[in-house]
PDB file of C-alpha atoms in Angstrom:
ATOM      1  CA  MET A  28     -48.309-113.770 162.727  1.00 68.00           C
ATOM      2  CA  ASP A  29     -46.420-115.339 165.646  1.00 80.00           C
ATOM      3  CA  MET A  30     -44.014-117.985 164.323  1.00 86.00           C
ATOM      4  CA  LYS A  31     -44.528-120.098 167.432  1.00 89.00           C
ATOM      5  CA  TYR A  32     -48.107-120.703 166.303  1.00 91.00           C
ATOM      6  CA  LEU A  33     -46.763-122.219 163.083  1.00 92.00           C
ATOM      7  CA  ASN A  34     -44.308-124.342 165.037  1.00 91.00           C
ATOM      8  CA  THR A  35     -47.129-125.556 167.260  1.00 92.00           C
ATOM      9  CA  PHE A  36     -49.210-126.452 164.204  1.00 92.00           C
ATOM     10  CA  LYS A  37     -46.266-128.377 162.694  1.00 91.00           C
ATOM     11  CA  THR A  38     -45.658-130.240 165.964  1.00 92.00           C
ATOM     12  CA  ILE A  39     -49.323-131.305 166.225  1.00 91.00           C
ATOM     13  CA  VAL A  40     -49.136-132.686 162.670  1.00 91.00           C
ATOM     14  CA  GLU A  41     -45.900-134.547 163.426  1.00 87.00           C
ATOM     15  CA  GLU A  42     -46.977-135.903 166.812  1.00 89.00           C
ATOM     16  CA  GLY A  43     -50.528-136.733 165.773  1.00 88.00           C
ATOM     17  CA  SER A  44     -52.401-135.077 168.641  1.00 90.00           C
ATOM     18  CA  PHE A  45     -52.723-131.917 170.714  1.00 91.00           C
ATOM     19  CA  SER A  46     -51.693-133.720 173.899  1.00 90.00           C
ATOM     20  CA  LYS A  47     -48.498-135.181 172.450  1.00 92.00           C
ATOM     21  CA  ALA A  48     -47.590-131.789 170.942  1.00 91.00           C
ATOM     22  CA  ALA A  49     -48.122-130.143 174.343  1.00 92.00           C
ATOM     23  CA  GLU A  50     -45.850-132.720 175.970  1.00 92.00           C
ATOM     24  CA  LYS A  51     -43.120-132.243 173.373  1.00 91.00           C
ATOM     25  CA  LEU A  52     -43.262-128.446 173.492  1.00 92.00           C
ATOM     26  CA  ASN A  53     -43.647-128.380 177.291  1.00 92.00           C
ATOM     27  CA  TYR A  54     -46.922-126.465 176.987  1.00 93.00           C
ATOM     28  CA  THR A  55     -50.246-127.046 178.695  1.00 93.00           C
ATOM     29  CA  GLN A  56     -52.926-128.403 176.401  1.00 90.00           C
ATOM     30  CA  SER A  57     -54.902-125.193 176.885  1.00 92.00           C
ATOM     31  CA  THR A  58     -51.921-123.232 175.511  1.00 93.00           C
ATOM     32  CA  ILE A  59     -51.841-125.458 172.434  1.00 92.00           C
ATOM     33  CA  THR A  60     -55.574-124.965 171.929  1.00 92.00           C
ATOM     34  CA  PHE A  61     -55.246-121.194 172.337  1.00 93.00           C
ATOM     35  CA  GLN A  62     -52.366-120.929 169.843  1.00 92.00           C
ATOM     36  CA  ILE A  63     -54.206-122.934 167.190  1.00 92.00           C
ATOM     37  CA  GLY A  64     -57.288-120.797 167.801  1.00 92.00           C
ATOM     38  CA  GLN A  65     -55.199-117.655 167.219  1.00 93.00           C
ATOM     39  CA  LEU A  66     -53.726-119.130 164.046  1.00 92.00           C
ATOM     40  CA  GLU A  67     -57.163-120.075 162.732  1.00 91.00           C
ATOM     41  CA  GLN A  68     -58.388-116.574 163.483  1.00 92.00           C
ATOM     42  CA  GLU A  69     -55.491-114.959 161.598  1.00 92.00           C
ATOM     43  CA  LEU A  70     -55.975-117.268 158.606  1.00 91.00           C
ATOM     44  CA  SER A  71     -59.800-117.096 158.756  1.00 92.00           C
ATOM     45  CA  SER A  72     -59.869-120.875 158.332  1.00 91.00           C
ATOM     46  CA  GLN A  73     -60.617-123.838 160.547  1.00 93.00           C
ATOM     47  CA  LEU A  74     -57.532-126.057 160.641  1.00 92.00           C
ATOM     48  CA  PHE A  75     -58.727-128.886 162.898  1.00 91.00           C
ATOM     49  CA  GLU A  76     -62.099-130.477 163.558  1.00 90.00           C
ATOM     50  CA  LYS A  77     -63.216-132.964 166.197  1.00 87.00           C
ATOM     51  CA  ILE A  78     -64.240-136.351 164.891  1.00 86.00           C
ATOM     52  CA  GLY A  79     -65.168-138.658 167.697  1.00 81.00           C
ATOM     53  CA  ARG A  80     -62.604-138.050 170.401  1.00 79.00           C
ATOM     54  CA  ARG A  81     -59.841-136.989 168.018  1.00 83.00           C
ATOM     55  CA  MET A  82     -58.882-133.647 166.464  1.00 86.00           C
ATOM     56  CA  VAL A  83     -58.065-134.146 162.782  1.00 89.00           C
ATOM     57  CA  LEU A  84     -56.909-131.798 160.061  1.00 91.00           C
ATOM     58  CA  THR A  85     -59.485-130.122 157.875  1.00 92.00           C
ATOM     59  CA  LYS A  86     -58.847-129.734 154.165  1.00 93.00           C
ATOM     60  CA  ALA A  87     -57.526-126.226 154.855  1.00 93.00           C
ATOM     61  CA  GLY A  88     -55.197-127.664 157.502  1.00 91.00           C
ATOM     62  CA  VAL A  89     -53.789-130.189 155.050  1.00 92.00           C
ATOM     63  CA  GLN A  90     -53.235-127.478 152.447  1.00 93.00           C
ATOM     64  CA  LEU A  91     -51.418-125.336 155.023  1.00 93.00           C
ATOM     65  CA  ILE A  92     -48.754-127.966 155.839  1.00 92.00           C
ATOM     66  CA  PRO A  93     -46.309-127.277 152.939  1.00 91.00           C
ATOM     67  CA  TYR A  94     -46.528-123.516 153.516  1.00 92.00           C
ATOM     68  CA  VAL A  95     -45.718-123.922 157.200  1.00 91.00           C
ATOM     69  CA  ASN A  96     -42.811-126.240 156.367  1.00 88.00           C
ATOM     70  CA  ASP A  97     -41.416-123.709 153.883  1.00 88.00           C
ATOM     71  CA  VAL A  98     -41.653-120.836 156.352  1.00 89.00           C
ATOM     72  CA  LEU A  99     -40.068-122.718 159.241  1.00 85.00           C
ATOM     73  CA  THR A 100     -37.313-124.120 157.010  1.00 81.00           C
ATOM     74  CA  SER A 101     -36.497-120.614 155.812  1.00 80.00           C
ATOM     75  CA  ILE A 102     -36.363-119.375 159.386  1.00 79.00           C
ATOM     76  CA  ASP A 103     -33.938-122.175 160.271  1.00 70.00           C
ATOM     77  CA  ARG A 104     -31.757-121.208 157.335  1.00 68.00           C
ATOM     78  CA  MET A 105     -31.767-117.592 158.466  1.00 67.00           C
ATOM     79  CA  ARG A 106     -30.666-118.644 161.949  1.00 62.00           C
ATOM     80  CA  TYR A 107     -27.611-120.313 160.486  1.00 54.00           C
ATOM     81  CA  PHE A 108     -27.016-117.666 157.821  1.00 57.00           C
ATOM     82  CA  GLU A 109     -24.493-115.646 159.811  1.00 54.00           C
ATOM     83  CA  ASP A 110     -22.533-118.751 160.788  1.00 55.00           C
ATOM     84  CA  ASP A 111     -22.518-119.962 157.183  1.00 55.00           C
ATOM     85  CA  LEU A 112     -21.093-116.655 155.999  1.00 54.00           C
ATOM     86  CA  ALA A 113     -18.470-116.626 158.718  1.00 57.00           C
ATOM     87  CA  GLN A 114     -17.365-120.083 157.595  1.00 61.00           C
ATOM     88  CA  PHE A 115     -17.416-119.122 153.888  1.00 66.00           C
ATOM     89  CA  GLN A 116     -20.013-121.731 153.032  1.00 72.00           C
ATOM     90  CA  GLY A 117     -22.111-121.756 149.887  1.00 78.00           C
ATOM     91  CA  GLU A 118     -21.590-121.759 146.128  1.00 86.00           C
ATOM     92  CA  LEU A 119     -19.726-119.346 143.899  1.00 90.00           C
ATOM     93  CA  SER A 120     -20.119-119.422 140.111  1.00 94.00           C
ATOM     94  CA  ILE A 121     -17.103-117.997 138.272  1.00 96.00           C
ATOM     95  CA  GLY A 122     -16.284-117.736 134.563  1.00 96.00           C
ATOM     96  CA  ILE A 123     -12.572-117.427 133.786  1.00 96.00           C
ATOM     97  CA  ALA A 124     -10.703-116.751 130.572  1.00 95.00           C
ATOM     98  CA  GLU A 125      -8.657-119.840 129.696  1.00 93.00           C
ATOM     99  CA  THR A 126      -5.230-118.200 129.757  1.00 94.00           C
ATOM    100  CA  GLN A 127      -6.000-116.731 133.184  1.00 95.00           C
ATOM    101  CA  LEU A 128      -7.340-120.062 134.437  1.00 94.00           C
ATOM    102  CA  CYS A 129      -4.290-122.000 133.206  1.00 93.00           C
ATOM    103  CA  TYR A 130      -1.492-119.631 134.172  1.00 94.00           C
ATOM    104  CA  LYS A 131      -2.684-117.043 136.713  1.00 94.00           C
ATOM    105  CA  MET A 132      -5.427-118.683 138.782  1.00 94.00           C
ATOM    106  CA  PRO A 133      -3.967-121.947 140.189  1.00 95.00           C
ATOM    107  CA  ASP A 134      -2.281-120.299 143.199  1.00 94.00           C
ATOM    108  CA  ILE A 135      -5.341-118.132 143.828  1.00 94.00           C
ATOM    109  CA  LEU A 136      -7.688-121.121 143.651  1.00 94.00           C
ATOM    110  CA  LYS A 137      -5.459-123.075 146.022  1.00 94.00           C
ATOM    111  CA  ALA A 138      -5.458-120.190 148.516  1.00 93.00           C
ATOM    112  CA  PHE A 139      -9.227-119.807 148.178  1.00 92.00           C
ATOM    113  CA  HIS A 140      -9.868-123.475 148.957  1.00 90.00           C
ATOM    114  CA  GLN A 141      -7.610-123.218 151.994  1.00 89.00           C
ATOM    115  CA  GLN A 142      -9.529-120.159 153.178  1.00 86.00           C
ATOM    116  CA  ALA A 143     -12.999-121.505 152.354  1.00 87.00           C
ATOM    117  CA  PRO A 144     -12.829-125.318 152.472  1.00 87.00           C
ATOM    118  CA  ASN A 145     -16.606-125.612 152.961  1.00 84.00           C
ATOM    119  CA  SER A 146     -17.465-123.637 149.849  1.00 86.00           C
ATOM    120  CA  ARG A 147     -18.331-125.024 146.443  1.00 88.00           C
ATOM    121  CA  LEU A 148     -16.601-123.315 143.537  1.00 90.00           C
ATOM    122  CA  LEU A 149     -18.318-123.700 140.149  1.00 92.00           C
ATOM    123  CA  LEU A 150     -15.595-122.831 137.622  1.00 94.00           C
ATOM    124  CA  ARG A 151     -16.053-122.483 133.873  1.00 93.00           C
ATOM    125  CA  SER A 152     -13.376-121.815 131.271  1.00 93.00           C
ATOM    126  CA  MET A 153     -15.118-119.312 129.003  1.00 92.00           C
ATOM    127  CA  ASN A 154     -14.704-116.840 126.176  1.00 92.00           C
ATOM    128  CA  CYS A 155     -14.423-113.275 127.497  1.00 93.00           C
ATOM    129  CA  TYR A 156     -17.501-112.086 125.598  1.00 93.00           C
ATOM    130  CA  ASP A 157     -19.562-114.895 127.136  1.00 94.00           C
ATOM    131  CA  ILE A 158     -18.246-114.003 130.589  1.00 95.00           C
ATOM    132  CA  ARG A 159     -19.285-110.387 130.053  1.00 94.00           C
ATOM    133  CA  ASP A 160     -22.760-111.382 128.866  1.00 93.00           C
ATOM    134  CA  GLU A 161     -23.372-113.834 131.712  1.00 93.00           C
ATOM    135  CA  LEU A 162     -22.249-111.286 134.291  1.00 93.00           C
ATOM    136  CA  LEU A 163     -24.704-108.815 132.797  1.00 92.00           C
ATOM    137  CA  ASN A 164     -27.614-111.267 132.879  1.00 89.00           C
ATOM    138  CA  GLY A 165     -26.752-112.556 136.347  1.00 86.00           C
ATOM    139  CA  THR A 166     -25.812-116.130 135.416  1.00 89.00           C
ATOM    140  CA  LEU A 167     -22.311-115.759 136.884  1.00 92.00           C
ATOM    141  CA  ASP A 168     -21.374-114.382 140.293  1.00 93.00           C
ATOM    142  CA  LEU A 169     -17.882-113.346 139.208  1.00 96.00           C
ATOM    143  CA  GLY A 170     -15.811-113.249 136.059  1.00 96.00           C
ATOM    144  CA  VAL A 171     -12.083-113.068 135.394  1.00 96.00           C
ATOM    145  CA  PHE A 172     -11.664-111.787 131.874  1.00 95.00           C
ATOM    146  CA  TYR A 173     -10.016-109.215 129.607  1.00 94.00           C
ATOM    147  CA  GLU A 174     -11.807-105.889 129.754  1.00 91.00           C
ATOM    148  CA  ASP A 175     -10.824-105.256 126.122  1.00 87.00           C
ATOM    149  CA  VAL A 176     -14.142-106.915 125.207  1.00 89.00           C
ATOM    150  CA  GLY A 177     -15.873-103.668 126.260  1.00 86.00           C
ATOM    151  CA  GLY A 178     -19.609-103.325 125.909  1.00 86.00           C
ATOM    152  CA  PHE A 179     -20.503-103.342 129.603  1.00 89.00           C
ATOM    153  CA  GLY A 180     -20.341 -99.625 130.384  1.00 87.00           C
ATOM    154  CA  SER A 181     -21.095 -98.919 134.026  1.00 90.00           C
ATOM    155  CA  ASN A 182     -23.151-102.109 134.474  1.00 91.00           C
ATOM    156  CA  LEU A 183     -20.190-104.103 135.780  1.00 94.00           C
ATOM    157  CA  THR A 184     -17.913-103.360 138.700  1.00 94.00           C
ATOM    158  CA  THR A 185     -14.364-104.432 137.857  1.00 94.00           C
ATOM    159  CA  TYR A 186     -11.094-104.747 139.748  1.00 94.00           C
ATOM    160  CA  ARG A 187      -7.913-104.537 137.701  1.00 93.00           C
ATOM    161  CA  LEU A 188      -5.642-107.581 137.928  1.00 94.00           C
ATOM    162  CA  GLY A 189      -2.864-106.445 135.617  1.00 92.00           C
ATOM    163  CA  GLU A 190      -1.638-105.375 132.198  1.00 94.00           C
ATOM    164  CA  TYR A 191      -0.103-108.119 130.093  1.00 95.00           C
ATOM    165  CA  PRO A 192       1.789-107.912 126.786  1.00 96.00           C
ATOM    166  CA  VAL A 193       0.716-110.224 123.958  1.00 96.00           C
ATOM    167  CA  VAL A 194       3.467-111.584 121.707  1.00 96.00           C
ATOM    168  CA  LEU A 195       3.739-113.266 118.316  1.00 96.00           C
ATOM    169  CA  VAL A 196       5.549-116.566 118.867  1.00 96.00           C
ATOM    170  CA  VAL A 197       7.005-119.244 116.600  1.00 96.00           C
ATOM    171  CA  SER A 198       9.532-122.047 116.807  1.00 95.00           C
ATOM    172  CA  PRO A 199      13.159-121.031 116.137  1.00 94.00           C
ATOM    173  CA  GLU A 200      13.026-122.896 112.811  1.00 92.00           C
ATOM    174  CA  MET A 201       9.887-121.058 111.700  1.00 90.00           C
ATOM    175  CA  LYS A 202      11.392-117.689 112.594  1.00 91.00           C
ATOM    176  CA  ASN A 203      14.275-118.382 110.235  1.00 89.00           C
ATOM    177  CA  ALA A 204      11.774-119.039 107.447  1.00 87.00           C
ATOM    178  CA  TRP A 205       9.335-116.196 108.194  1.00 86.00           C
ATOM    179  CA  PRO A 206      11.021-113.491 110.293  1.00 88.00           C
ATOM    180  CA  ASP A 207       9.167-110.483 108.858  1.00 91.00           C
ATOM    181  CA  PHE A 208       5.643-109.607 109.991  1.00 94.00           C
ATOM    182  CA  ILE A 209       6.187-105.866 109.702  1.00 95.00           C
ATOM    183  CA  THR A 210       6.611-105.196 105.970  1.00 95.00           C
ATOM    184  CA  PRO A 211       3.098-104.496 104.554  1.00 95.00           C
ATOM    185  CA  ASP A 212       1.379-105.812 101.417  1.00 95.00           C
ATOM    186  CA  ARG A 213       2.644-109.372 101.634  1.00 92.00           C
ATOM    187  CA  SER A 214       1.397-112.952 101.581  1.00 93.00           C
ATOM    188  CA  ILE A 215       2.951-115.347 104.075  1.00 92.00           C
ATOM    189  CA  SER A 216       2.479-119.103 103.743  1.00 91.00           C
ATOM    190  CA  VAL A 217       2.086-119.859 107.402  1.00 93.00           C
ATOM    191  CA  SER A 218      -0.759-121.084 109.608  1.00 94.00           C
ATOM    192  CA  PHE A 219      -2.144-118.927 112.414  1.00 95.00           C
ATOM    193  CA  ILE A 220      -3.022-121.213 115.357  1.00 95.00           C
ATOM    194  CA  ILE A 221      -5.381-119.589 117.833  1.00 94.00           C
ATOM    195  CA  ASN A 222      -8.696-119.814 119.720  1.00 89.00           C
ATOM    196  CA  GLU A 223     -12.111-119.331 118.132  1.00 86.00           C
ATOM    197  CA  THR A 224     -13.294-116.152 116.412  1.00 87.00           C
ATOM    198  CA  ASN A 225     -14.183-114.212 119.555  1.00 88.00           C
ATOM    199  CA  CYS A 226     -10.733-114.676 121.101  1.00 91.00           C
ATOM    200  CA  ILE A 227      -9.356-111.252 122.078  1.00 91.00           C
ATOM    201  CA  PHE A 228      -5.799-112.126 120.986  1.00 92.00           C
ATOM    202  CA  ARG A 229      -7.025-113.379 117.623  1.00 93.00           C
ATOM    203  CA  GLN A 230      -9.032-110.210 117.027  1.00 93.00           C
ATOM    204  CA  MET A 231      -6.016-108.042 117.886  1.00 94.00           C
ATOM    205  CA  PHE A 232      -3.688-109.859 115.513  1.00 95.00           C
ATOM    206  CA  GLU A 233      -6.185-110.171 112.665  1.00 95.00           C
ATOM    207  CA  GLN A 234      -6.826-106.417 112.908  1.00 94.00           C
ATOM    208  CA  TYR A 235      -3.059-105.868 112.702  1.00 95.00           C
ATOM    209  CA  LEU A 236      -2.851-108.075 109.593  1.00 95.00           C
ATOM    210  CA  ARG A 237      -5.661-106.141 107.933  1.00 95.00           C
ATOM    211  CA  GLU A 238      -3.999-102.811 108.672  1.00 95.00           C
ATOM    212  CA  LYS A 239      -0.717-104.103 107.250  1.00 95.00           C
ATOM    213  CA  SER A 240      -2.403-105.835 104.293  1.00 96.00           C
ATOM    214  CA  ILE A 241      -0.608-109.023 105.253  1.00 95.00           C
ATOM    215  CA  ILE A 242      -2.305-112.246 104.170  1.00 94.00           C
ATOM    216  CA  ILE A 243      -1.486-115.517 105.904  1.00 92.00           C
ATOM    217  CA  ASP A 244      -2.167-118.987 104.556  1.00 88.00           C
ATOM    218  CA  HIS A 245      -4.984-120.114 106.872  1.00 90.00           C
ATOM    219  CA  THR A 246      -6.153-120.221 110.472  1.00 93.00           C
ATOM    220  CA  ILE A 247      -6.321-123.285 112.720  1.00 94.00           C
ATOM    221  CA  GLU A 248      -8.897-122.892 115.489  1.00 93.00           C
ATOM    222  CA  LEU A 249      -8.264-124.687 118.776  1.00 91.00           C
ATOM    223  CA  TRP A 250      -9.605-124.161 122.287  1.00 85.00           C
ATOM    224  CA  SER A 251      -6.659-125.507 124.275  1.00 90.00           C
ATOM    225  CA  ILE A 252      -3.749-123.110 124.842  1.00 92.00           C
ATOM    226  CA  PRO A 253      -1.326-125.970 125.697  1.00 93.00           C
ATOM    227  CA  THR A 254      -2.268-127.686 122.406  1.00 95.00           C
ATOM    228  CA  ILE A 255      -1.749-124.438 120.482  1.00 95.00           C
ATOM    229  CA  LYS A 256       1.699-124.020 122.023  1.00 95.00           C
ATOM    230  CA  ASN A 257       2.631-127.633 121.288  1.00 96.00           C
ATOM    231  CA  LEU A 258       1.743-127.245 117.602  1.00 96.00           C
ATOM    232  CA  VAL A 259       3.688-123.993 117.336  1.00 96.00           C
ATOM    233  CA  LYS A 260       6.737-125.637 118.940  1.00 96.00           C
ATOM    234  CA  ASN A 261       6.475-128.361 116.294  1.00 95.00           C
ATOM    235  CA  ASN A 262       6.589-125.939 113.348  1.00 94.00           C
ATOM    236  CA  VAL A 263       2.895-126.149 112.458  1.00 95.00           C
ATOM    237  CA  GLY A 264       2.365-122.387 112.568  1.00 94.00           C
ATOM    238  CA  ILE A 265       2.478-119.171 114.594  1.00 95.00           C
ATOM    239  CA  SER A 266       0.384-117.894 117.477  1.00 96.00           C
ATOM    240  CA  PHE A 267      -0.358-114.631 119.272  1.00 96.00           C
ATOM    241  CA  LEU A 268      -0.681-115.139 123.019  1.00 96.00           C
ATOM    242  CA  PRO A 269      -0.172-113.360 126.336  1.00 96.00           C
ATOM    243  CA  LYS A 270       3.523-113.482 127.126  1.00 97.00           C
ATOM    244  CA  PHE A 271       2.892-115.010 130.548  1.00 96.00           C
ATOM    245  CA  ALA A 272       1.306-118.016 128.808  1.00 95.00           C
ATOM    246  CA  VAL A 273       4.466-118.743 126.795  1.00 96.00           C
ATOM    247  CA  GLN A 274       7.147-117.458 129.170  1.00 96.00           C
ATOM    248  CA  GLU A 275       8.438-120.913 130.106  1.00 96.00           C
ATOM    249  CA  GLU A 276       8.788-121.927 126.447  1.00 96.00           C
ATOM    250  CA  LEU A 277      10.535-118.639 125.654  1.00 96.00           C
ATOM    251  CA  ASP A 278      12.953-119.160 128.557  1.00 97.00           C
ATOM    252  CA  ARG A 279      13.775-122.683 127.333  1.00 96.00           C
ATOM    253  CA  GLY A 280      14.211-121.518 123.739  1.00 96.00           C
ATOM    254  CA  GLU A 281      11.388-123.722 122.466  1.00 96.00           C
ATOM    255  CA  LEU A 282       9.566-120.624 121.230  1.00 96.00           C
ATOM    256  CA  VAL A 283      10.843-117.226 120.128  1.00 96.00           C
ATOM    257  CA  GLU A 284       9.188-113.871 119.561  1.00 95.00           C
ATOM    258  CA  ILE A 285       8.745-112.246 116.169  1.00 95.00           C
ATOM    259  CA  PRO A 286       8.657-108.423 116.228  1.00 94.00           C
ATOM    260  CA  ILE A 287       5.488-106.727 115.044  1.00 95.00           C
ATOM    261  CA  ASP A 288       4.620-103.096 114.453  1.00 93.00           C
ATOM    262  CA  MET A 289       1.555-102.939 116.708  1.00 92.00           C
ATOM    263  CA  GLU A 290       1.037 -99.708 118.636  1.00 88.00           C
ATOM    264  CA  ASN A 291      -0.280-101.355 121.791  1.00 89.00           C
ATOM    265  CA  THR A 292       0.080-105.073 122.503  1.00 91.00           C
ATOM    266  CA  ASP A 293      -1.085-104.964 126.130  1.00 93.00           C
ATOM    267  CA  ILE A 294      -4.358-106.408 127.406  1.00 94.00           C
ATOM    268  CA  SER A 295      -6.024-105.683 130.752  1.00 94.00           C
ATOM    269  CA  ALA A 296      -7.306-108.485 132.943  1.00 95.00           C
ATOM    270  CA  VAL A 297     -10.035-107.752 135.488  1.00 95.00           C
ATOM    271  CA  CYS A 298     -12.187-109.511 138.045  1.00 95.00           C
ATOM    272  CA  GLY A 299     -15.767-108.288 137.759  1.00 94.00           C
ATOM    273  CA  HIS A 300     -19.367-108.667 138.856  1.00 95.00           C
ATOM    274  CA  HIS A 301     -22.689-106.995 138.109  1.00 92.00           C
ATOM    275  CA  LYS A 302     -22.890-103.600 139.795  1.00 90.00           C
ATOM    276  CA  ASN A 303     -26.110-104.613 141.599  1.00 87.00           C
ATOM    277  CA  LYS A 304     -24.762-107.948 142.822  1.00 86.00           C
ATOM    278  CA  TRP A 305     -24.722-108.417 146.570  1.00 82.00           C
ATOM    279  CA  ILE A 306     -21.120-109.043 147.573  1.00 83.00           C
ATOM    280  CA  SER A 307     -21.168-112.016 149.891  1.00 81.00           C
ATOM    281  CA  PRO A 308     -18.185-112.715 152.145  1.00 82.00           C
ATOM    282  CA  LEU A 309     -17.370-115.628 149.830  1.00 86.00           C
ATOM    283  CA  MET A 310     -17.251-113.320 146.794  1.00 88.00           C
ATOM    284  CA  GLN A 311     -15.232-110.740 148.691  1.00 88.00           C
ATOM    285  CA  ALA A 312     -12.709-113.374 149.735  1.00 89.00           C
ATOM    286  CA  PHE A 313     -12.166-114.395 146.108  1.00 93.00           C
ATOM    287  CA  ILE A 314     -11.884-110.777 144.938  1.00 94.00           C
ATOM    288  CA  ASN A 315      -9.346-110.012 147.653  1.00 92.00           C
ATOM    289  CA  LEU A 316      -7.190-112.946 146.587  1.00 93.00           C
ATOM    290  CA  CYS A 317      -7.383-111.942 142.923  1.00 92.00           C
ATOM    291  CA  VAL A 318      -6.446-108.295 143.258  1.00 87.00           C
ATOM    292  CA  LYS A 319      -3.884-108.621 146.025  1.00 65.00           C
ATOM    293  CA  PRO A 320      -1.592-106.723 146.399  1.00 54.00           C
ATOM    294  CA  ASN A 321      -3.555-104.170 144.361  1.00 43.00           C
ATOM    295  CA  GLU A 322      -6.306-102.139 145.984  1.00 42.00           C
ATOM    296  CA  VAL A 323      -9.836-103.530 145.890  1.00 40.00           C
TER     297      VAL A 323
END
């Protein structure tokens, strides 16, 4: 089907007559009549009928209008598609682990907005398991999370961002009271302040406590990492967090580390997407900023 026939049909509807459409399109009226005849032949339907001296839409013609509008609108979008990509326009939906969002992403997000000022970034602070699941079902375009969640096999393509140690931190006063988290078979009257149950750091430390048969008093669940750190600084309890998230407090002496006997305290952060996801220039720009200077 020749798209110009659809455009002619749309122009007749907008202008109200064959003659006005011919004038607007710089066609002869016979050309307009021929094109509509060809369109009617291809659709096997009469689109216009003569009533008095006027050509008016038939019922089939009226029903065709929204379809023609959809097709021509899509064609217009396709014409501008390449320019939109070149200008990094569009939306990008990204789920990010909170510690990454708070402490690793600000500079990257700033650089991204400078590179793609016409884009719309839909950011969500999310649990790593939820990020994994939404990448798998296609809800998210990209995720920045800790690959320690596992469970995605070869269904996700990931780019390594770095390995980060996780440390047990307390206030200096609390360390004096409870310095030993290595000796097994003990009960310690201290609160563990951490994210919800599916938090990777919480799972790592709780597994360590089980292996050591160490029982702590109770757990305080909070979503906000800054709030967790503030409570730990004020002697409310202990926490187990990526070292980069508490580095400033450690440097100032507001928090201190407590040694633990864990074989591996490192976690791996990645940027990932579904393996079948089309990588738009906008997505590629974000990935490049995340993994730089590593190889993509």
